[in-house]
Amino acid sequence: MSIVRTRFAPSPTGRLHIGNIRTALFNWLFARVNSGSFILRIEDTDTARSRFEYELSIYEDLKWLGLDWDEGPEKGGEYGPYRQSERSAIHKAAAVRLVNEGKAYKCYCTKEQLEDLRAEQASAGMPPRYDGRCRNLAPEAMPSNAPFTVRFRVPEKDIRIMDGVHGLLAFDSRNIGDFVIVGSDGVAAYNFAAVVDDALMDITHVIRGDDHLSNTPRQLLLFEALGLKAPLFTHIPLVLGPDKAPLSKRHGSFSIEDIREQGFLPEAVVNTVARLGWNPGEGLMELDELAALFSIEKLSASPSEFDVERLKFYNKAAIQKSRAERLIELSSLSTAGHPENAAQVVEAVKGNASDLKELKELALPFLTEPETGVEEAKELSEPYARAVVKAFREALEGMAEINLDAYKDMVEAVKASTGEKGKRLLMPLRLALTGRHAGIELAGVLRLLGKERAIDRLRKYE
Ligand code: GLU
């Protein structure tokens, strides 16, 4: 059995988003469950749109998610180079070979000629397709210094693909016009570069989105023409938004960078993305647990829906499961006021947080002196609020120890002496102690602050 080699081949033309990451994750899981290799190839041949900063962000996002790769541009490996732009000599040699074998030809058609052809076909209600006018040019008819593209001479045949998700797919190559494999700038087109690279990198399995389904018959013809072995293809249905339209910018920003900045943990992203077209079962799982369960046969043939609520659900679970030290690091709480208490505080508040921003918001009143907002200060200046705060401070002074029973006794005492109850009793205390309307239960607030700090805070609002 050959060793499994999968690849993730992003183009560095933007930030990675949920859809890309699902492709990366499934290829990673498949490589890992088969003890194979996961290769990162940067497809940067579109020089106008590719940017190095995006390449760096791809590394950053994959590392953050824990999707490590065995071979790649900076890492190296035996099948390099792994940046497609550095493989142009290899692509060119393959194209020359196809031309010499008569399987591809130089096309001298100008842009204008091709536009005219498309317009004619459109007005005749025909699909746009190259008409093959340079297919059989005699050498003497070839202009000597004119720019040219290289087109693949598409053979007439039925193409069959055994797809991992869709099963047997049949295409008729007669619907495919001779397509460009090398542009007039000498750069290999995506379909050609991907085929040459997949073959020379010994890629055994390609898992990618359904949006590539129309490329696959072309790619299979190219593998065949080059006499190279094609990988097994699996196309996964697209990810939809809540309105059932393909997930796009319209649905909000789902770049990994934005998700990270919104306070989501990598394992929440991994667990959400893993459920887009696959069902590994319930519960937050580690990457290696997911890998152990992964198989192409279990992937779904119907489109999946990205649900932010599910991401939030896993995030809450991930926060609960995380050690305080890690959460402090991830939420940059380590730099806040009283870092020595941070671990205890984070342990106490993490159950209430659905993201790292909330966690920080919940923890800060215990690590720094709270800044009371205008609204909160106004509420605290009401006579009933001041009376409650004062009565509570007095009750607290008399307590030797603050535990749940003591807290209940104090609340009862304040209730009796002020006649306030419910929100009018508890909100002034919360506001005076934390500066905020929401947070963990008051008994917990007192425990974290300790008697002296709590008294100091209450005094300010009597
Ligand atoms: N660079 C292509 C993309 O980002 C890769 C497609 C493929 O997996 O072959 O869509």
CSV table of C-alpha atoms and ligand atoms in Angstrom, one decimal:
chain,number,residue,atom,x,y,z
A,1,MET,CA,0.0,0.0,0.0
A,2,SER,CA,1.3,3.4,-0.9
A,3,ILE,CA,2.0,5.9,1.8
A,4,VAL,CA,-0.8,8.4,2.1
A,5,ARG,CA,0.2,11.9,1.1
A,6,THR,CA,-2.3,14.8,1.2
A,7,ARG,CA,-1.9,18.4,0.6
A,8,PHE,CA,-3.4,21.8,1.4
A,9,ALA,CA,-2.7,24.1,-1.5
A,10,PRO,CA,-4.0,27.6,-0.7
A,11,SER,CA,-3.4,30.6,-2.9
A,12,PRO,CA,-2.0,33.5,-0.8
A,13,THR,CA,-4.6,36.0,-2.2
A,14,GLY,CA,-6.5,36.6,1.1
A,15,ARG,CA,-6.9,35.4,4.6
A,16,LEU,CA,-7.9,31.8,5.3
A,17,HIS,CA,-11.6,31.4,6.1
A,18,ILE,CA,-13.9,28.7,7.4
A,19,GLY,CA,-14.1,27.0,4.0
A,20,ASN,CA,-10.4,26.8,3.4
A,21,ILE,CA,-9.8,25.5,6.9
A,22,ARG,CA,-12.3,22.7,6.4
A,23,THR,CA,-10.3,21.6,3.4
A,24,ALA,CA,-7.0,21.8,5.4
A,25,LEU,CA,-8.5,20.0,8.3
A,26,PHE,CA,-9.9,17.1,6.4
A,27,ASN,CA,-6.7,16.6,4.5
A,28,TRP,CA,-4.8,16.8,7.7
A,29,LEU,CA,-7.0,14.3,9.5
A,30,PHE,CA,-6.8,11.9,6.6
A,31,ALA,CA,-3.0,12.1,6.5
A,32,ARG,CA,-2.8,11.6,10.3
A,33,VAL,CA,-5.3,8.6,10.6
A,34,ASN,CA,-3.3,6.9,7.9
A,35,SER,CA,0.1,7.8,9.4
A,36,GLY,CA,0.8,9.6,6.1
A,37,SER,CA,2.2,13.1,5.3
A,38,PHE,CA,0.4,16.4,5.1
A,39,ILE,CA,2.0,18.8,2.7
A,40,LEU,CA,1.6,22.5,2.5
A,41,ARG,CA,1.9,23.9,-1.0
A,42,ILE,CA,1.6,27.7,-1.6
A,43,GLU,CA,-0.1,28.3,-5.0
A,44,ASP,CA,1.2,31.8,-5.7
A,45,THR,CA,1.4,31.8,-9.5
A,46,ASP,CA,-1.2,34.6,-9.7
A,47,THR,CA,1.4,37.3,-9.2
A,48,ALA,CA,-1.1,40.1,-9.4
A,49,ARG,CA,-3.1,38.8,-6.5
A,50,SER,CA,-0.6,36.8,-4.4
A,51,ARG,CA,0.9,38.6,-1.4
A,52,PHE,CA,3.7,37.4,0.9
A,53,GLU,CA,1.8,38.7,3.9
A,54,TYR,CA,-1.0,36.3,3.1
A,55,GLU,CA,1.4,33.5,2.9
A,56,LEU,CA,2.6,34.4,6.4
A,57,SER,CA,-0.9,34.6,7.6
A,58,ILE,CA,-1.6,31.1,6.3
A,59,TYR,CA,1.3,29.7,8.4
A,60,GLU,CA,0.1,31.7,11.4
A,61,ASP,CA,-3.5,30.4,11.1
A,62,LEU,CA,-2.6,26.8,10.5
A,63,LYS,CA,-0.2,26.8,13.5
A,64,TRP,CA,-2.8,28.4,15.7
A,65,LEU,CA,-5.2,25.7,14.8
A,66,GLY,CA,-2.6,23.0,15.5
A,67,LEU,CA,-2.6,21.8,11.9
A,68,ASP,CA,1.1,21.1,11.5
A,69,TRP,CA,2.5,20.2,8.2
A,70,ASP,CA,5.3,17.7,7.3
A,71,GLU,CA,6.6,19.5,4.2
A,72,GLY,CA,6.2,23.0,3.1
A,73,PRO,CA,7.9,26.2,1.8
A,74,GLU,CA,10.0,27.2,4.9
A,75,LYS,CA,10.1,23.7,6.3
A,76,GLY,CA,11.4,22.0,3.2
A,77,GLY,CA,11.1,18.3,2.3
A,78,GLU,CA,12.1,15.9,-0.4
A,79,TYR,CA,9.6,17.1,-3.0
A,80,GLY,CA,10.3,20.8,-3.0
A,81,PRO,CA,10.2,23.6,-3.8
A,82,TYR,CA,6.8,23.9,-2.2
A,83,ARG,CA,6.0,27.5,-3.4
A,84,GLN,CA,4.5,27.1,-6.8
A,85,SER,CA,6.1,30.2,-8.2
A,86,GLU,CA,9.5,28.5,-7.6
A,87,ARG,CA,8.5,25.5,-9.7
A,88,SER,CA,8.0,27.4,-13.0
A,89,ALA,CA,10.9,25.6,-14.7
A,90,ILE,CA,9.4,22.3,-13.9
A,91,HIS,CA,6.0,23.4,-15.3
A,92,LYS,CA,7.6,24.7,-18.4
A,93,ALA,CA,9.5,21.5,-19.0
A,94,ALA,CA,6.3,19.5,-18.7
A,95,ALA,CA,4.5,21.9,-21.2
A,96,VAL,CA,7.4,21.6,-23.7
A,97,ARG,CA,7.2,17.9,-23.5
A,98,LEU,CA,3.4,18.0,-24.2
A,99,VAL,CA,4.0,20.3,-27.2
A,100,ASN,CA,6.8,18.0,-28.5
A,101,GLU,CA,4.5,15.1,-28.3
A,102,GLY,CA,1.7,16.9,-30.1
A,103,LYS,CA,-0.5,16.8,-27.0
A,104,ALA,CA,-0.4,20.6,-26.6
A,105,TYR,CA,0.1,23.4,-29.1
A,106,LYS,CA,1.0,27.0,-29.2
A,107,CYS,CA,-1.9,29.4,-29.7
A,108,TYR,CA,-1.3,32.8,-31.2
A,109,CYS,CA,-4.8,34.1,-30.9
A,110,THR,CA,-5.0,37.6,-29.6
A,111,LYS,CA,-7.2,38.7,-26.8
A,112,GLU,CA,-9.4,40.6,-29.2
A,113,GLN,CA,-9.8,37.5,-31.4
A,114,LEU,CA,-10.8,35.4,-28.4
A,115,GLU,CA,-13.2,38.1,-27.3
A,116,ASP,CA,-14.8,38.2,-30.7
A,117,LEU,CA,-15.1,34.5,-30.7
A,118,ARG,CA,-16.8,34.5,-27.3
A,119,ALA,CA,-19.2,37.3,-28.4
A,120,GLU,CA,-20.1,35.3,-31.5
A,121,GLN,CA,-20.8,32.2,-29.5
A,122,ALA,CA,-22.8,34.1,-26.9
A,123,SER,CA,-25.0,35.6,-29.6
A,124,ALA,CA,-25.5,32.2,-31.1
A,125,GLY,CA,-26.5,30.9,-27.7
A,126,MET,CA,-23.5,28.6,-27.5
A,127,PRO,CA,-21.3,28.1,-24.4
A,128,PRO,CA,-17.9,29.8,-24.7
A,129,ARG,CA,-15.3,27.4,-26.0
A,130,TYR,CA,-12.1,27.8,-27.9
A,131,ASP,CA,-12.8,26.7,-31.5
A,132,GLY,CA,-9.3,25.2,-32.1
A,133,ARG,CA,-8.2,27.6,-34.8
A,134,CYS,CA,-4.5,27.2,-33.8
A,135,ARG,CA,-4.8,23.5,-33.3
A,136,ASN,CA,-3.2,22.5,-36.5
A,137,LEU,CA,-1.2,25.5,-37.6
A,138,ALA,CA,1.6,24.6,-40.0
A,139,PRO,CA,5.0,25.7,-38.7
A,140,GLU,CA,5.3,28.3,-41.4
A,141,ALA,CA,1.9,29.8,-40.3
A,142,MET,CA,3.3,30.5,-36.8
A,143,PRO,CA,4.3,34.1,-36.4
A,144,SER,CA,7.9,34.2,-35.3
A,145,ASN,CA,8.0,36.8,-32.5
A,146,ALA,CA,4.4,37.0,-31.5
A,147,PRO,CA,3.3,36.1,-28.0
A,148,PHE,CA,1.6,32.8,-27.6
A,149,THR,CA,-0.2,30.6,-25.0
A,150,VAL,CA,0.1,26.9,-24.8
A,151,ARG,CA,-3.2,25.0,-25.1
A,152,PHE,CA,-3.9,21.4,-24.2
A,153,ARG,CA,-5.2,19.4,-27.2
A,154,VAL,CA,-8.2,17.9,-25.4
A,155,PRO,CA,-8.7,14.3,-26.6
A,156,GLU,CA,-12.2,13.2,-27.3
A,157,LYS,CA,-13.2,10.7,-24.7
A,158,ASP,CA,-15.5,9.8,-21.8
A,159,ILE,CA,-13.9,10.7,-18.4
A,160,ARG,CA,-14.8,8.7,-15.4
A,161,ILE,CA,-14.0,9.8,-11.9
A,162,MET,CA,-14.5,7.7,-8.8
A,163,ASP,CA,-15.1,10.5,-6.3
A,164,GLY,CA,-14.8,9.7,-2.5
A,165,VAL,CA,-18.0,11.5,-1.7
A,166,HIS,CA,-20.0,11.6,-5.0
A,167,GLY,CA,-19.2,8.2,-6.3
A,168,LEU,CA,-18.8,7.6,-10.0
A,169,LEU,CA,-18.9,10.8,-12.0
A,170,ALA,CA,-18.9,10.8,-15.8
A,171,PHE,CA,-17.9,13.7,-18.1
A,172,ASP,CA,-17.6,14.0,-21.8
A,173,SER,CA,-14.5,15.7,-22.9
A,174,ARG,CA,-16.2,17.0,-26.0
A,175,ASN,CA,-17.7,19.6,-23.8
A,176,ILE,CA,-14.3,20.9,-22.9
A,177,GLY,CA,-12.5,23.2,-25.3
A,178,ASP,CA,-8.7,23.1,-25.7
A,179,PHE,CA,-7.7,25.1,-22.6
A,180,VAL,CA,-4.7,27.2,-21.8
A,181,ILE,CA,-2.0,25.4,-19.7
A,182,VAL,CA,0.6,28.1,-20.0
A,183,GLY,CA,-0.3,31.8,-20.3
A,184,SER,CA,1.4,34.3,-22.6
A,185,ASP,CA,3.5,35.4,-19.6
A,186,GLY,CA,5.0,31.9,-19.5
A,187,VAL,CA,3.2,31.1,-16.2
A,188,ALA,CA,1.5,27.7,-15.9
A,189,ALA,CA,-2.3,27.9,-15.4
A,190,TYR,CA,-3.7,26.6,-12.2
A,191,ASN,CA,-5.0,23.3,-13.7
A,192,PHE,CA,-1.6,22.5,-15.2
A,193,ALA,CA,0.6,23.6,-12.3
A,194,ALA,CA,-1.6,21.7,-9.8
A,195,VAL,CA,-1.4,18.5,-11.9
A,196,VAL,CA,2.3,18.6,-12.4
A,197,ASP,CA,2.9,19.4,-8.7
A,198,ASP,CA,0.4,16.8,-7.3
A,199,ALA,CA,2.0,14.2,-9.5
A,200,LEU,CA,5.7,15.1,-8.7
A,201,MET,CA,4.9,15.5,-5.0
A,202,ASP,CA,3.4,12.0,-5.0
A,203,ILE,CA,0.1,13.2,-3.7
A,204,THR,CA,-2.2,10.2,-3.2
A,205,HIS,CA,-5.5,11.8,-2.1
A,206,VAL,CA,-7.0,15.2,-2.8
A,207,ILE,CA,-9.9,16.4,-0.7
A,208,ARG,CA,-11.2,19.8,-1.8
A,209,GLY,CA,-14.4,21.8,-2.3
A,210,ASP,CA,-17.1,21.0,-4.9
A,211,ASP,CA,-16.1,24.3,-6.5
A,212,HIS,CA,-13.2,22.4,-8.0
A,213,LEU,CA,-15.4,19.6,-9.5
A,214,SER,CA,-15.3,21.2,-13.0
A,215,ASN,CA,-11.5,21.3,-12.9
A,216,THR,CA,-11.1,17.6,-12.1
A,217,PRO,CA,-11.9,16.2,-15.6
A,218,ARG,CA,-9.4,18.6,-17.1
A,219,GLN,CA,-6.9,17.6,-14.5
A,220,LEU,CA,-7.4,13.9,-15.1
A,221,LEU,CA,-6.8,14.4,-18.9
A,222,LEU,CA,-3.6,16.2,-18.1
A,223,PHE,CA,-2.4,13.4,-15.7
A,224,GLU,CA,-3.1,10.9,-18.5
A,225,ALA,CA,-1.3,13.0,-21.2
A,226,LEU,CA,1.7,13.4,-19.0
A,227,GLY,CA,1.7,9.7,-18.1
A,228,LEU,CA,1.5,10.6,-14.4
A,229,LYS,CA,-0.5,8.9,-11.7
A,230,ALA,CA,-3.6,10.8,-10.6
A,231,PRO,CA,-4.5,11.0,-6.9
A,232,LEU,CA,-7.9,9.9,-5.7
A,233,PHE,CA,-10.2,12.8,-5.6
A,234,THR,CA,-12.9,13.6,-3.0
A,235,HIS,CA,-15.0,16.7,-3.5
A,236,ILE,CA,-16.8,18.0,-0.4
A,237,PRO,CA,-20.0,20.0,-0.7
A,238,LEU,CA,-19.8,23.7,-0.1
A,239,VAL,CA,-20.4,25.3,3.2
A,240,LEU,CA,-23.6,27.4,3.4
A,241,GLY,CA,-24.6,30.3,5.5
A,242,PRO,CA,-27.8,30.3,7.6
A,243,ASP,CA,-29.8,31.5,4.5
A,244,LYS,CA,-28.6,28.4,2.6
A,245,ALA,CA,-26.5,30.5,0.2
A,246,PRO,CA,-22.8,29.6,-0.1
A,247,LEU,CA,-20.9,31.0,2.9
A,248,SER,CA,-19.4,34.4,1.8
A,249,LYS,CA,-18.5,37.8,3.1
A,250,ARG,CA,-22.2,38.7,3.1
A,251,HIS,CA,-22.6,36.4,6.1
A,252,GLY,CA,-20.0,38.3,8.1
A,253,SER,CA,-16.4,37.8,8.3
A,254,PHE,CA,-15.3,34.3,8.9
A,255,SER,CA,-11.6,34.7,8.4
A,256,ILE,CA,-9.6,32.7,10.9
A,257,GLU,CA,-7.9,36.0,11.9
A,258,ASP,CA,-11.3,37.6,12.7
A,259,ILE,CA,-12.5,34.6,14.6
A,260,ARG,CA,-9.3,34.5,16.7
A,261,GLU,CA,-9.7,38.2,17.4
A,262,GLN,CA,-13.3,37.7,18.5
A,263,GLY,CA,-12.0,35.6,21.3
A,264,PHE,CA,-12.6,32.0,20.0
A,265,LEU,CA,-10.2,29.2,20.9
A,266,PRO,CA,-8.6,27.1,18.2
A,267,GLU,CA,-10.2,23.9,19.4
A,268,ALA,CA,-13.7,25.5,19.1
A,269,VAL,CA,-12.9,26.4,15.5
A,270,VAL,CA,-11.6,22.9,14.8
A,271,ASN,CA,-14.6,21.2,16.4
A,272,THR,CA,-17.1,23.4,14.5
A,273,VAL,CA,-15.3,23.0,11.2
A,274,ALA,CA,-15.0,19.2,11.6
A,275,ARG,CA,-18.8,19.0,11.7
A,276,LEU,CA,-19.2,20.7,8.3
A,277,GLY,CA,-20.0,17.7,6.3
A,278,TRP,CA,-18.9,15.1,8.8
A,279,ASN,CA,-20.3,13.7,12.0
A,280,PRO,CA,-17.7,12.5,14.4
A,281,GLY,CA,-20.2,12.4,17.3
A,282,GLU,CA,-20.9,14.8,20.1
A,283,GLY,CA,-18.6,16.7,22.4
A,284,LEU,CA,-15.4,18.7,22.2
A,285,MET,CA,-12.6,16.5,20.8
A,286,GLU,CA,-8.9,16.9,20.5
A,287,LEU,CA,-7.4,16.9,17.0
A,288,ASP,CA,-6.0,13.4,17.5
A,289,GLU,CA,-9.4,12.0,18.7
A,290,LEU,CA,-10.9,13.5,15.5
A,291,ALA,CA,-8.2,12.0,13.4
A,292,ALA,CA,-8.7,8.5,14.9
A,293,LEU,CA,-12.4,8.7,13.8
A,294,PHE,CA,-11.9,10.2,10.3
A,295,SER,CA,-12.7,8.4,7.1
A,296,ILE,CA,-13.7,9.6,3.6
A,297,GLU,CA,-16.6,7.2,3.5
A,298,LYS,CA,-18.3,9.0,6.3
A,299,LEU,CA,-18.2,12.4,4.6
A,300,SER,CA,-21.6,13.7,3.7
A,301,ALA,CA,-22.7,14.4,0.1
A,302,SER,CA,-25.0,17.2,1.1
A,303,PRO,CA,-24.0,20.8,1.8
A,304,SER,CA,-23.4,21.7,5.4
A,305,GLU,CA,-24.4,24.9,7.2
A,306,PHE,CA,-22.0,27.0,9.2
A,307,ASP,CA,-23.7,27.9,12.5
A,308,VAL,CA,-22.1,30.6,14.7
A,309,GLU,CA,-24.1,29.2,17.6
A,310,ARG,CA,-22.3,25.9,17.4
A,311,LEU,CA,-19.0,27.8,17.3
A,312,LYS,CA,-20.0,29.6,20.5
A,313,PHE,CA,-21.2,26.3,22.1
A,314,TYR,CA,-17.8,24.7,21.5
A,315,ASN,CA,-16.0,27.8,22.6
A,316,LYS,CA,-17.8,27.7,25.9
A,317,ALA,CA,-16.8,24.1,26.3
A,318,ALA,CA,-13.2,24.8,25.3
A,319,ILE,CA,-13.0,27.6,27.8
A,320,GLN,CA,-14.3,25.4,30.6
A,321,LYS,CA,-11.9,22.7,29.7
A,322,SER,CA,-8.8,25.0,29.5
A,323,ARG,CA,-6.4,25.6,32.3
A,324,ALA,CA,-6.4,29.1,33.7
A,325,GLU,CA,-2.8,29.7,32.7
A,326,ARG,CA,-3.6,29.1,29.1
A,327,LEU,CA,-6.7,31.3,29.2
A,328,ILE,CA,-4.6,34.1,30.8
A,329,GLU,CA,-2.1,33.8,28.0
A,330,LEU,CA,-4.7,33.7,25.2
A,331,SER,CA,-6.7,36.6,26.6
A,332,SER,CA,-3.6,38.7,27.4
A,333,LEU,CA,-4.8,39.0,31.0
A,334,SER,CA,-1.3,38.4,32.2
A,335,THR,CA,-0.6,42.1,31.9
A,336,ALA,CA,-3.6,43.3,33.9
A,337,GLY,CA,-3.5,44.8,37.4
A,338,HIS,CA,-3.0,41.9,39.9
A,339,PRO,CA,-1.6,39.1,37.8
A,340,GLU,CA,-0.7,37.1,40.9
A,341,ASN,CA,-4.5,36.5,41.5
A,342,ALA,CA,-5.2,35.9,37.8
A,343,ALA,CA,-5.3,32.1,37.9
A,344,GLN,CA,-7.7,32.0,40.8
A,345,VAL,CA,-9.9,34.7,39.3
A,346,VAL,CA,-10.0,33.0,35.9
A,347,GLU,CA,-10.9,29.6,37.4
A,348,ALA,CA,-13.8,31.3,39.2
A,349,VAL,CA,-15.2,33.2,36.2
A,350,LYS,CA,-14.5,30.9,33.2
A,351,GLY,CA,-17.7,29.0,33.6
A,352,ASN,CA,-19.6,32.2,32.7
A,353,ALA,CA,-17.6,33.1,29.6
A,354,SER,CA,-18.4,32.2,26.0
A,355,ASP,CA,-15.4,33.9,24.6
A,356,LEU,CA,-12.1,35.3,25.6
A,357,LYS,CA,-13.3,38.8,25.5
A,358,GLU,CA,-16.1,38.0,27.9
A,359,LEU,CA,-13.6,36.1,30.1
A,360,LYS,CA,-11.5,39.2,30.2
A,361,GLU,CA,-14.4,41.4,31.0
A,362,LEU,CA,-15.5,39.1,33.8
A,363,ALA,CA,-12.0,38.8,35.3
A,364,LEU,CA,-10.9,42.5,35.1
A,365,PRO,CA,-12.9,43.8,38.0
A,366,PHE,CA,-10.9,41.5,40.3
A,367,LEU,CA,-7.5,42.3,38.8
A,368,THR,CA,-7.9,46.1,38.5
A,369,GLU,CA,-9.9,48.7,40.3
A,370,PRO,CA,-13.2,48.8,38.3
A,371,GLU,CA,-14.0,51.9,36.3
A,372,THR,CA,-17.6,52.7,37.0
A,373,GLY,CA,-19.5,54.0,34.0
A,374,VAL,CA,-21.7,57.1,34.0
A,375,GLU,CA,-24.9,55.1,34.1
A,376,GLU,CA,-23.7,52.8,36.9
A,377,ALA,CA,-22.5,55.8,38.9
A,378,LYS,CA,-25.9,57.4,38.6
A,379,GLU,CA,-27.6,54.3,39.8
A,380,LEU,CA,-25.2,54.1,42.7
A,381,SER,CA,-25.9,57.7,43.8
A,382,GLU,CA,-29.6,57.0,44.4
A,383,PRO,CA,-30.4,57.1,48.2
A,384,TYR,CA,-31.8,53.6,48.3
A,385,ALA,CA,-28.6,52.3,46.7
A,386,ARG,CA,-26.3,54.1,49.1
A,387,ALA,CA,-28.4,52.8,52.0
A,388,VAL,CA,-28.0,49.2,50.7
A,389,VAL,CA,-24.3,49.6,50.1
A,390,LYS,CA,-23.7,51.0,53.6
A,391,ALA,CA,-25.8,48.4,55.4
A,392,PHE,CA,-24.0,45.7,53.5
A,393,ARG,CA,-20.6,47.1,54.4
A,394,GLU,CA,-21.5,47.2,58.0
A,395,ALA,CA,-22.7,43.6,58.0
A,396,LEU,CA,-19.5,42.6,56.2
A,397,GLU,CA,-17.3,44.3,58.9
A,398,GLY,CA,-18.8,42.0,61.5
A,399,MET,CA,-18.1,38.8,59.6
A,400,ALA,CA,-15.0,36.8,60.5
A,401,GLU,CA,-15.1,34.7,57.4
A,402,ILE,CA,-16.9,35.1,54.0
A,403,ASN,CA,-18.6,32.0,52.9
A,404,LEU,CA,-21.9,31.2,51.3
A,405,ASP,CA,-23.8,31.1,54.6
A,406,ALA,CA,-22.2,34.4,55.8
A,407,TYR,CA,-23.2,35.9,52.4
A,408,LYS,CA,-26.8,34.8,52.8
A,409,ASP,CA,-26.9,36.1,56.4
A,410,MET,CA,-25.6,39.5,55.3
A,411,VAL,CA,-28.2,39.7,52.5
A,412,GLU,CA,-31.0,38.9,54.9
A,413,ALA,CA,-29.7,41.5,57.4
A,414,VAL,CA,-29.6,44.2,54.7
A,415,LYS,CA,-33.0,43.2,53.5
A,416,ALA,CA,-34.4,43.6,57.0
A,417,SER,CA,-32.7,46.9,57.7
A,418,THR,CA,-33.4,48.7,54.4
A,419,GLY,CA,-36.6,47.1,53.3
A,420,GLU,CA,-35.1,46.5,49.8
A,421,LYS,CA,-35.2,43.2,47.9
A,422,GLY,CA,-34.5,41.7,44.6
A,423,LYS,CA,-32.8,43.8,42.0
A,424,ARG,CA,-32.9,46.9,44.2
A,425,LEU,CA,-31.0,45.0,46.8
A,426,LEU,CA,-28.4,43.1,44.8
A,427,MET,CA,-27.6,45.5,41.9
A,428,PRO,CA,-26.2,48.3,44.0
A,429,LEU,CA,-23.9,45.7,45.7
A,430,ARG,CA,-22.8,44.3,42.3
A,431,LEU,CA,-22.2,47.8,40.9
A,432,ALA,CA,-20.2,49.0,43.9
A,433,LEU,CA,-18.1,45.8,44.0
A,434,THR,CA,-17.4,45.3,40.3
A,435,GLY,CA,-18.5,48.5,38.4
A,436,ARG,CA,-20.7,46.3,36.1
A,437,HIS,CA,-24.2,45.1,35.8
A,438,ALA,CA,-23.3,41.5,35.0
A,439,GLY,CA,-20.8,39.0,36.2
A,440,ILE,CA,-20.5,35.9,38.4
A,441,GLU,CA,-22.7,35.4,41.4
A,442,LEU,CA,-22.2,37.9,44.3
A,443,ALA,CA,-21.0,35.3,46.7
A,444,GLY,CA,-18.2,34.5,44.3
A,445,VAL,CA,-17.4,38.2,43.9
A,446,LEU,CA,-16.9,38.6,47.6
A,447,ARG,CA,-14.8,35.5,47.9
A,448,LEU,CA,-12.5,36.7,45.1
A,449,LEU,CA,-12.2,40.2,46.4
A,450,GLY,CA,-11.7,39.2,50.0
A,451,LYS,CA,-13.1,41.2,53.0
A,452,GLU,CA,-10.8,44.2,52.9
A,453,ARG,CA,-11.0,45.0,49.2
A,454,ALA,CA,-14.7,44.5,49.3
A,455,ILE,CA,-15.1,46.9,52.2
A,456,ASP,CA,-12.9,49.5,50.4
A,457,ARG,CA,-15.0,49.4,47.3
A,458,LEU,CA,-18.3,49.6,49.2
A,459,ARG,CA,-17.2,52.6,51.2
A,460,LYS,CA,-16.9,54.7,48.0
A,461,TYR,CA,-20.6,54.5,47.4
A,462,GLU,CA,-22.2,54.9,50.8
B,1,GLU,N1,-5.0,26.9,-5.0
B,1,GLU,C1,-6.3,26.3,-5.2
B,1,GLU,C2,-7.3,26.9,-4.3
B,1,GLU,O1,-6.9,27.6,-3.4
B,1,GLU,C3,-6.1,24.8,-4.8
B,1,GLU,C4,-7.2,24.0,-5.3
B,1,GLU,C5,-6.9,22.5,-5.2
B,1,GLU,O2,-7.0,22.0,-4.1
B,1,GLU,O3,-6.5,21.9,-6.2
B,1,GLU,O4,-8.5,26.8,-4.5
